Amino acid sequence: MDAKLRNTISSYFATQPIQKAWLFGSYARGEETDDSDIDILVVFDQDGGKSISLLKHIKIALDLEDLLGKKVDLITEGTLLPFAQETAEKDKILIYERTN
């Protein structure tokens, strides 16, 4: 993943309720094409134990698509099916971690 793309994602996530994020899939493997989407696995902040709303999740994904000019699949950790989880675990690269 190129540094500009990574910095754009990290800067945006710093303004959102996200604790950690990993890149996985073709971008993580360096096999992306012009048609590839960007797969990102995230851990959201739990505000008082409450999950973020579906609308907020969608807004974050759409904001990223606007910023990056690519389709983004924003996946919440723990929601991948077992076969997909195995592949994601092999590929994933930490791209953001909240430090405060």
XYZ file of N, CA and C in Angstrom:
300
model
N 0.856 -1.183 0.000
C 0.000 0.000 0.000
C 0.887 1.227 0.000
N 0.529 2.166 -0.832
C 1.386 3.343 -0.892
C 1.159 4.245 0.321
N 2.213 4.984 0.676
C 2.215 5.793 1.903
C 1.129 6.862 1.882
N 0.858 7.448 0.730
C -0.167 8.495 0.646
C -1.544 7.930 0.987
N -1.852 6.763 0.438
C -3.124 6.102 0.714
C -3.247 5.777 2.202
N -2.182 5.225 2.748
C -2.170 4.863 4.170
C -2.344 6.101 5.056
N -1.646 7.183 4.738
C -1.761 8.418 5.523
C -3.160 9.016 5.431
N -3.767 8.946 4.262
C -5.128 9.453 4.090
C -6.097 8.679 4.975
N -5.976 7.355 4.968
C -6.849 6.519 5.794
C -6.608 6.793 7.271
N -5.351 6.830 7.696
C -5.026 7.065 9.109
C -5.530 8.416 9.593
N -5.336 9.441 8.786
C -5.802 10.782 9.165
C -7.317 10.811 9.321
N -8.015 10.156 8.417
C -9.476 10.114 8.508
C -9.919 9.320 9.739
N -9.321 8.150 9.955
C -9.713 7.319 11.101
C -9.459 8.024 12.428
N -8.476 8.902 12.484
C -8.193 9.643 13.720
C -9.367 10.531 14.123
N -10.253 10.832 13.177
C -11.421 11.680 13.462
C -12.689 10.861 13.690
N -12.560 9.541 13.660
C -13.725 8.652 13.738
C -13.622 7.720 14.951
N -14.738 7.069 15.321
C -14.724 6.168 16.480
C -14.120 4.800 16.146
N -12.842 4.817 15.769
C -12.158 3.588 15.369
C -10.919 3.406 16.230
N -10.781 2.193 16.811
C -9.615 1.890 17.642
C -8.462 1.343 16.816
N -8.772 0.408 15.920
C -7.741 -0.246 15.108
C -8.298 -0.527 13.726
N -7.388 -0.575 12.756
C -7.789 -0.924 11.389
C -6.658 -1.668 10.694
N -7.046 -2.669 9.917
C -6.098 -3.458 9.142
C -6.530 -3.478 7.688
N -5.581 -3.428 6.811
C -5.807 -3.637 5.393
C -5.689 -5.130 5.140
N -6.557 -5.677 4.295
C -6.411 -7.072 3.888
C -6.859 -7.193 2.437
N -6.731 -8.360 1.883
C -7.125 -8.554 0.488
C -6.030 -8.153 -0.483
N -6.440 -7.843 -1.708
C -5.467 -7.613 -2.783
C -4.524 -6.454 -2.504
N -5.005 -5.380 -1.869
C -4.114 -4.254 -1.555
C -3.052 -4.660 -0.542
N -3.404 -5.485 0.413
C -2.428 -5.936 1.418
C -1.387 -6.857 0.792
N -1.810 -7.627 -0.194
C -0.886 -8.559 -0.854
C -0.091 -7.899 -1.973
N -0.416 -6.652 -2.313
C 0.252 -5.980 -3.422
C -0.198 -6.499 -4.771
N -1.413 -7.059 -4.829
C -1.943 -7.643 -6.058
C -3.133 -6.862 -6.608
N -3.307 -5.617 -6.167
C -4.470 -4.847 -6.591
C -4.393 -4.496 -8.072
N -5.571 -4.348 -8.655
C -5.709 -3.892 -10.035
C -6.533 -2.603 -10.012
N -6.740 -2.018 -11.175
C -7.557 -0.803 -11.247
C -8.980 -1.044 -10.748
N -9.455 -2.281 -10.862
C -10.823 -2.616 -10.451
C -10.927 -3.098 -9.007
N -9.813 -3.226 -8.316
C -9.831 -3.749 -6.944
C -10.480 -2.770 -5.982
N -11.219 -3.339 -5.028
C -11.711 -2.511 -3.933
C -10.675 -2.557 -2.814
N -10.865 -1.717 -1.818
C -9.953 -1.671 -0.676
C -10.676 -2.304 0.508
N -10.125 -3.405 1.008
C -10.725 -4.137 2.127
C -10.075 -3.693 3.425
N -10.899 -3.208 4.354
C -10.399 -2.724 5.635
C -11.198 -3.369 6.759
N -10.487 -3.974 7.695
C -11.071 -4.595 8.887
C -10.888 -3.622 10.039
N -11.962 -3.314 10.767
C -11.880 -2.309 11.824
C -12.431 -2.815 13.153
N -11.913 -2.207 14.218
C -12.478 -2.342 15.561
C -12.976 -0.954 15.923
N -14.280 -0.841 16.131
C -14.873 0.443 16.501
C -14.761 0.671 18.000
N -14.692 1.957 18.402
C -14.783 2.315 19.812
C -16.151 1.886 20.311
N -16.196 1.413 21.536
C -17.470 1.066 22.159
C -17.835 2.171 23.129
N -18.719 3.047 22.721
C -19.139 4.180 23.536
C -20.097 3.696 24.614
N -19.573 3.509 25.822
C -20.416 3.027 26.910
C -20.959 1.638 26.649
N -20.225 0.844 25.868
C -20.653 -0.513 25.558
C -21.603 -0.599 24.374
N -21.965 0.541 23.787
C -22.880 0.546 22.644
C -22.089 0.463 21.342
N -22.627 -0.275 20.395
C -22.030 -0.347 19.063
C -22.384 0.909 18.281
N -21.598 1.195 17.252
C -21.956 2.332 16.401
C -23.156 1.927 15.545
N -23.858 2.900 15.053
C -25.042 2.618 14.240
C -24.633 2.174 12.836
N -25.552 1.495 12.180
C -25.326 1.081 10.800
C -25.127 2.302 9.903
N -25.879 3.356 10.164
C -25.732 4.572 9.356
C -24.335 5.172 9.487
N -23.782 5.167 10.696
C -22.425 5.683 10.913
C -21.412 4.817 10.167
N -21.581 3.503 10.241
C -20.703 2.560 9.543
C -20.718 2.868 8.037
N -21.900 3.023 7.480
C -22.033 3.315 6.049
C -21.406 4.663 5.712
N -21.625 5.661 6.558
C -21.049 6.991 6.314
C -19.524 6.932 6.267
N -18.916 6.191 7.185
C -17.456 6.064 7.196
C -16.975 5.425 5.890
N -17.641 4.345 5.472
C -17.253 3.672 4.228
C -17.395 4.613 3.027
N -18.495 5.354 2.960
C -18.703 6.282 1.840
C -17.706 7.436 1.862
N -17.410 7.947 3.058
C -16.388 8.997 3.173
C -15.045 8.505 2.645
N -14.677 7.272 3.020
C -13.413 6.706 2.542
C -13.415 6.569 1.020
N -14.528 6.125 0.465
C -14.615 6.001 -0.991
C -14.410 7.352 -1.669
N -14.997 8.393 -1.097
C -14.808 9.739 -1.651
C -13.351 10.184 -1.551
N -12.729 9.925 -0.404
C -11.336 10.332 -0.189
C -10.354 9.574 -1.074
N -10.614 8.284 -1.259
C -9.656 7.413 -1.938
C -9.956 7.212 -3.421
N -11.178 7.511 -3.825
C -11.551 7.302 -5.220
C -11.660 5.842 -5.595
N -11.915 4.991 -4.611
C -12.035 3.541 -4.801
C -13.188 3.024 -3.961
N -13.768 1.901 -4.372
C -14.765 1.243 -3.542
C -14.057 0.701 -2.303
N -14.702 0.851 -1.150
C -14.135 0.389 0.114
C -15.098 -0.593 0.765
N -14.581 -1.751 1.163
C -15.336 -2.686 1.993
C -14.831 -2.513 3.410
N -15.675 -1.949 4.264
C -15.331 -1.697 5.662
C -15.984 -2.792 6.487
N -15.175 -3.672 7.036
C -15.661 -4.858 7.738
C -15.353 -4.733 9.222
N -16.345 -5.010 10.052
C -16.149 -4.987 11.494
C -15.508 -6.298 11.936
N -14.488 -6.197 12.781
C -13.816 -7.397 13.282
C -14.839 -8.322 13.929
N -14.712 -9.608 13.628
C -15.604 -10.606 14.197
C -16.814 -10.921 13.340
N -16.960 -10.237 12.197
C -18.137 -10.476 11.355
C -17.825 -11.254 10.080
N -16.565 -11.533 9.830
C -16.215 -12.317 8.643
C -16.571 -13.785 8.857
N -16.992 -14.453 7.796
C -17.235 -15.890 7.861
C -15.899 -16.597 8.061
N -15.919 -17.792 8.674
C -14.654 -18.473 9.008
C -13.664 -18.601 7.856
N -14.138 -18.974 6.663
C -13.190 -19.141 5.550
C -12.562 -17.803 5.150
N -13.339 -16.732 5.205
C -12.816 -15.407 4.867
C -11.900 -14.889 5.971
N -12.217 -15.241 7.212
C -11.402 -14.816 8.353
C -9.984 -15.371 8.230
N -9.882 -16.631 7.828
C -8.558 -17.254 7.672
C -7.715 -16.498 6.645
N -8.307 -16.173 5.521
C -7.590 -15.440 4.477
C -7.209 -14.046 4.956
N -8.136 -13.366 5.605
C -7.869 -12.013 6.107
C -6.732 -12.032 7.118
N -6.714 -13.030 7.990
C -5.654 -13.133 9.001
C -4.282 -13.263 8.351
N -4.197 -13.991 7.249
C -2.917 -14.168 6.552
C -2.444 -12.867 5.908
N -3.410 -12.092 5.385
C -3.092 -10.888 4.616
C -2.927 -9.632 5.448
N -3.604 -9.545 6.574
C -3.833 -8.237 7.198
C -2.564 -7.518 7.646
N -2.618 -6.200 7.429
C -1.534 -5.286 7.785
C -2.150 -4.167 8.617
N -1.613 -3.941 9.809
C -2.120 -2.869 10.662
C -1.843 -1.523 9.997
N -2.899 -0.727 9.798
C -2.729 0.579 9.157
C -3.138 1.728 10.064
N -3.799 1.415 11.186
C -4.195 2.478 12.117
C -4.410 1.882 13.502
N -3.938 2.603 14.517
C -4.217 2.238 15.906
C -4.287 3.515 16.727
N -5.419 3.698 17.392
C -5.597 4.884 18.242
C -4.627 4.778 19.416
N -3.942 5.858 19.703
C -2.932 5.833 20.764
C -3.378 6.513 22.041
N -4.537 7.149 22.042
C -4.976 7.820 23.274
C -6.134 7.115 23.920
